């Protein structure tokens, strides 16, 4: 039997501060967890910790915990919120700097790899989840919250409700995805959630979707690490390679800034192939590789 411990007044205050500002449940959980880990590291309440504690904790995350950039920046954001908003100590923010984000390009699946991935699962539900991720480009958190009523077969769109930044948007409903969704819905006799979890009254979790992606990647013998966001990256890149303009892709992805979407210009093949290398303009002899 799981023992539910009472929430401390400080933790409740931070929770309420985030709820008032309409932070997503995922962000709320992540921030509370990050501050709790910070306090646990020093064995005392976080309101008793100051600049020197933060100074030693940040290198600890990097060198000892080998935290990823995402985990590290999450801890930074959580601590900045905690000190500035919950404790009303705005001067502490300067002691919690944002790290410089590494500029890396996303890994992309080829169309053949996507096809192999979609055919790999033996369960229809797993195939439909993978197909929906790729066909719509939705985030995994958005996929988990989809309901059957969000699909509009008359307009051929899917309504994404309260995605990142608490924004609604529409994505395309693929003519090939529609019959797959209908067959899946009828077979599983679903009621509300499009992809329920172990309990039909609750949606599938992000970890559950990630596990399905990993399993399918292994079954398809894909050497790249397969995770939900990889299908979103592949969706955007393949649209760009097909000639869809960047602004339209931005709207489909739900990016607040076109700068985020422009990342795919660096990995889309037409954008690379359309530019001639200066080496090609030299008209070098064909036997250049022949040594004297």
Coordinates of C-alpha atoms in Angstrom, one line a residue:
X1 CA 0.0 0.0 0.0
X2 CA 1.4 3.4 -1.0
X3 CA 1.8 5.9 1.8
X4 CA 0.8 9.4 0.8
X5 CA 2.8 11.9 2.9
X6 CA 1.3 15.3 3.6
X7 CA 2.6 18.2 1.4
X8 CA 4.7 20.8 3.2
X9 CA 3.4 24.4 3.2
X10 CA 6.4 25.5 1.1
X11 CA 5.8 22.8 -1.6
X12 CA 2.1 23.6 -1.6
X13 CA 2.9 27.3 -2.0
X14 CA 5.1 26.6 -5.0
X15 CA 2.4 24.3 -6.5
X16 CA -0.2 27.0 -6.1
X17 CA 2.1 29.6 -7.7
X18 CA 2.4 27.5 -10.8
X19 CA -1.3 26.6 -10.9
X20 CA -2.2 30.3 -10.7
X21 CA 0.1 30.9 -13.8
X22 CA -1.6 28.0 -15.6
X23 CA 1.6 25.9 -15.9
X24 CA 1.1 22.5 -17.6
X25 CA 0.8 19.5 -15.2
X26 CA 4.0 18.2 -16.7
X27 CA 5.9 21.4 -15.9
X28 CA 4.4 21.5 -12.4
X29 CA 5.6 17.9 -11.7
X30 CA 9.0 18.6 -13.2
X31 CA 9.6 21.8 -11.2
X32 CA 8.5 20.3 -7.9
X33 CA 10.7 17.3 -8.5
X34 CA 13.7 19.4 -9.4
X35 CA 13.4 21.6 -6.2
X36 CA 12.9 18.5 -4.1
X37 CA 16.0 16.9 -5.5
X38 CA 17.9 20.1 -4.8
X39 CA 16.8 20.1 -1.2
X40 CA 17.4 16.4 -0.8
X41 CA 21.0 16.8 -2.0
X42 CA 21.7 19.1 1.0
X43 CA 19.4 17.4 3.4
X44 CA 17.4 20.5 4.4
X45 CA 14.5 22.7 3.3
X46 CA 15.3 24.6 0.1
X47 CA 14.3 28.0 1.6
X48 CA 17.4 27.6 3.8
X49 CA 19.7 27.3 0.9
X50 CA 21.4 30.1 -0.9
X51 CA 23.8 31.2 -3.6
X52 CA 26.7 29.0 -2.5
X53 CA 24.6 25.9 -2.4
X54 CA 23.4 26.6 -5.9
X55 CA 26.9 27.2 -7.0
X56 CA 28.0 23.8 -5.9
X57 CA 24.8 22.0 -7.0
X58 CA 25.0 23.0 -10.7
X59 CA 28.5 21.5 -11.2
X60 CA 27.3 18.4 -9.3
X61 CA 24.5 17.9 -11.8
X62 CA 26.9 18.1 -14.7
X63 CA 30.0 16.2 -13.5
X64 CA 28.5 13.7 -11.0
X65 CA 25.0 13.2 -12.2
X66 CA 25.9 13.5 -15.9
X67 CA 22.7 15.3 -16.4
X68 CA 21.6 16.0 -20.0
X69 CA 21.1 19.5 -21.2
X70 CA 17.4 19.2 -20.9
X71 CA 17.5 18.0 -17.3
X72 CA 20.0 20.7 -16.3
X73 CA 18.0 23.5 -17.9
X74 CA 14.9 22.1 -16.2
X75 CA 16.6 22.3 -12.8
X76 CA 17.7 25.9 -13.6
X77 CA 14.2 27.0 -14.5
X78 CA 12.7 25.3 -11.5
X79 CA 15.1 27.0 -9.1
X80 CA 14.7 30.4 -10.7
X81 CA 10.9 30.1 -10.4
X82 CA 11.2 28.9 -6.8
X83 CA 13.5 31.7 -5.6
X84 CA 12.0 34.5 -7.6
X85 CA 8.3 33.7 -7.4
X86 CA 7.7 31.5 -4.4
X87 CA 10.3 32.9 -2.0
X88 CA 10.2 36.5 -3.5
X89 CA 14.0 36.7 -3.8
X90 CA 14.5 38.0 -7.3
X91 CA 18.1 38.9 -6.6
X92 CA 18.9 35.1 -6.5
X93 CA 18.2 34.7 -10.2
X94 CA 21.6 36.1 -11.1
X95 CA 23.2 33.2 -9.2
X96 CA 21.2 30.7 -11.3
X97 CA 22.4 31.3 -14.9
X98 CA 21.1 29.6 -17.9
X99 CA 23.7 27.4 -19.6
X100 CA 24.6 27.9 -23.2
X101 CA 22.5 25.5 -25.3
X102 CA 24.5 23.2 -27.5
X103 CA 23.7 23.6 -31.1
X104 CA 22.9 20.1 -32.4
X105 CA 21.0 18.9 -35.4
X106 CA 18.1 16.4 -35.0
X107 CA 18.5 12.9 -36.2
X108 CA 16.0 12.1 -39.0
X109 CA 14.5 8.8 -40.1
X110 CA 14.4 8.2 -43.9
X111 CA 11.0 7.4 -45.4
X112 CA 12.1 3.7 -45.7
X113 CA 13.0 3.6 -42.0
X114 CA 9.6 5.2 -41.1
X115 CA 7.8 2.6 -43.2
X116 CA 9.8 -0.3 -41.5
X117 CA 9.0 1.3 -38.1
X118 CA 5.2 1.4 -38.8
X119 CA 5.1 -2.2 -40.0
X120 CA 7.2 -3.6 -37.1
X121 CA 4.7 -3.7 -34.2
X122 CA 2.4 -6.7 -33.9
X123 CA -0.3 -4.8 -32.0
X124 CA -2.6 -2.5 -33.9
X125 CA -2.6 0.1 -31.1
X126 CA 1.1 0.4 -31.3
X127 CA 1.0 0.9 -35.1
X128 CA -1.7 3.5 -34.8
X129 CA 0.3 5.4 -32.2
X130 CA 3.4 5.5 -34.4
X131 CA 1.4 6.4 -37.5
X132 CA -0.4 9.2 -35.7
X133 CA 2.9 10.7 -34.4
X134 CA 4.4 10.7 -37.9
X135 CA 1.2 11.7 -39.8
X136 CA 0.5 14.7 -37.6
X137 CA 3.8 15.7 -36.1
X138 CA 2.2 16.2 -32.7
X139 CA 4.2 16.2 -29.5
X140 CA 4.0 13.1 -27.3
X141 CA 2.2 15.0 -24.6
X142 CA -0.4 16.2 -27.2
X143 CA -0.8 12.6 -28.5
X144 CA -1.5 11.3 -25.0
X145 CA -4.3 13.8 -24.5
X146 CA -6.1 13.1 -27.8
X147 CA -9.7 12.0 -27.6
X148 CA -11.9 10.3 -30.2
X149 CA -14.0 13.5 -30.7
X150 CA -10.8 15.5 -31.7
X151 CA -10.9 13.9 -35.2
X152 CA -13.1 15.7 -37.7
X153 CA -13.4 13.4 -40.8
X154 CA -15.6 16.1 -42.6
X155 CA -12.8 18.7 -42.5
X156 CA -10.0 16.1 -42.4
X157 CA -8.3 17.7 -39.4
X158 CA -7.4 16.8 -35.8
X159 CA -7.9 19.2 -33.0
X160 CA -4.9 19.5 -30.7
X161 CA -6.2 21.0 -27.5
X162 CA -4.0 23.0 -25.1
X163 CA -0.7 22.0 -26.6
X164 CA 2.6 23.5 -25.5
X165 CA 2.1 27.1 -24.3
X166 CA -1.6 26.3 -23.6
X167 CA -2.4 26.8 -27.3
X168 CA -5.0 25.0 -29.5
X169 CA -4.2 24.2 -33.1
X170 CA -5.3 22.0 -36.0
X171 CA -3.2 19.4 -37.8
X172 CA -4.0 17.5 -40.9
X173 CA -5.9 14.2 -40.8
X174 CA -4.3 12.0 -43.3
X175 CA -6.6 10.0 -45.7
X176 CA -4.4 7.0 -44.9
X177 CA -4.6 7.5 -41.2
X178 CA -8.4 7.9 -41.0
X179 CA -9.3 4.3 -41.9
X180 CA -6.6 3.1 -39.5
X181 CA -8.0 5.1 -36.7
X182 CA -11.6 3.9 -37.4
X183 CA -10.6 0.3 -37.4
X184 CA -8.6 0.7 -34.2
X185 CA -11.5 2.6 -32.5
X186 CA -14.0 0.0 -33.4
X187 CA -11.7 -3.0 -32.5
X188 CA -10.9 -1.6 -29.1
X189 CA -14.4 -0.3 -28.4
X190 CA -13.0 2.9 -27.0
X191 CA -15.1 5.6 -25.2
X192 CA -13.1 8.8 -24.7
X193 CA -9.3 8.7 -24.8
X194 CA -7.9 7.9 -28.2
X195 CA -5.0 6.1 -26.6
X196 CA -6.0 5.0 -23.1
X197 CA -3.4 3.6 -20.7
X198 CA -3.7 0.5 -18.6
X199 CA -6.9 1.9 -17.2
X200 CA -9.4 3.0 -19.9
X201 CA -10.3 6.0 -17.8
X202 CA -6.8 7.4 -18.1
X203 CA -4.7 8.3 -21.1
X204 CA -1.5 6.5 -22.0
X205 CA 1.6 8.0 -20.4
X206 CA 4.5 9.6 -22.2
X207 CA 6.8 6.8 -20.9
X208 CA 4.3 4.3 -22.4
X209 CA 4.6 5.9 -25.8
X210 CA 8.4 6.1 -25.6
X211 CA 8.5 2.4 -24.7
X212 CA 6.4 1.6 -27.8
X213 CA 8.8 3.6 -30.0
X214 CA 11.8 1.9 -28.6
X215 CA 10.3 -1.6 -29.1
X216 CA 9.3 -0.8 -32.6
X217 CA 12.8 0.5 -33.4
X218 CA 14.4 -2.7 -32.2
X219 CA 11.9 -4.8 -34.1
X220 CA 12.5 -2.9 -37.3
X221 CA 16.3 -3.2 -36.8
X222 CA 16.8 0.6 -37.0
X223 CA 20.2 1.5 -35.6
X224 CA 19.1 5.0 -34.6
X225 CA 17.6 5.6 -31.2
X226 CA 13.8 5.8 -31.8
X227 CA 11.8 8.0 -29.5
X228 CA 8.5 9.9 -30.0
X229 CA 10.1 13.3 -30.9
X230 CA 12.1 11.6 -33.6
X231 CA 8.9 11.1 -35.6
X232 CA 8.0 14.8 -35.1
X233 CA 11.4 15.7 -36.5
X234 CA 10.9 13.3 -39.4
X235 CA 7.4 14.7 -40.1
X236 CA 8.7 18.3 -40.4
X237 CA 11.8 17.3 -42.5
X238 CA 9.9 15.2 -44.9
X239 CA 7.3 18.0 -45.4
X240 CA 10.1 20.5 -46.1
X241 CA 11.7 18.1 -48.6
X242 CA 8.3 17.7 -50.3
X243 CA 8.2 21.5 -50.9
X244 CA 5.9 22.6 -48.1
X245 CA 6.8 26.1 -47.0
X246 CA 8.4 26.8 -43.6
X247 CA 5.6 29.0 -42.4
X248 CA 3.0 26.3 -42.9
X249 CA 5.2 23.7 -41.1
X250 CA 5.5 26.2 -38.2
X251 CA 1.7 26.3 -37.9
X252 CA 1.4 22.5 -38.0
X253 CA 4.1 22.0 -35.4
X254 CA 2.7 24.7 -33.1
X255 CA 6.0 26.6 -32.9
X256 CA 5.7 30.1 -31.4
X257 CA 8.7 31.2 -33.4
X258 CA 9.8 30.5 -37.0
X259 CA 13.3 30.3 -35.7
X260 CA 12.5 26.9 -34.1
X261 CA 11.1 25.6 -37.4
X262 CA 14.1 26.9 -39.4
X263 CA 16.2 24.2 -37.8
X264 CA 14.9 21.7 -40.3
X265 CA 16.5 23.7 -43.2
X266 CA 19.8 22.3 -42.0
X267 CA 18.7 18.6 -42.4
X268 CA 16.3 18.7 -45.3
X269 CA 17.9 17.2 -48.5
X270 CA 16.6 19.7 -51.1
X271 CA 18.0 22.6 -49.1
X272 CA 21.4 21.0 -49.1
X273 CA 21.4 19.7 -52.6
X274 CA 20.2 23.0 -54.1
X275 CA 23.4 24.7 -53.2
X276 CA 26.5 24.0 -55.3
X277 CA 29.8 23.6 -53.7
X278 CA 32.5 26.0 -54.9
X279 CA 34.6 23.0 -55.7
X280 CA 32.1 22.0 -58.4
X281 CA 32.7 25.4 -60.2
X282 CA 36.4 24.8 -60.6
X283 CA 36.0 22.4 -63.5
X284 CA 38.8 20.2 -62.2
X285 CA 40.0 17.3 -64.3
X286 CA 38.3 13.9 -63.8
X287 CA 41.6 12.3 -62.8
X288 CA 42.2 14.7 -59.9
X289 CA 42.4 11.8 -57.6
X290 CA 45.3 10.3 -59.6
X291 CA 48.6 10.8 -57.9
X292 CA 51.6 12.0 -60.0

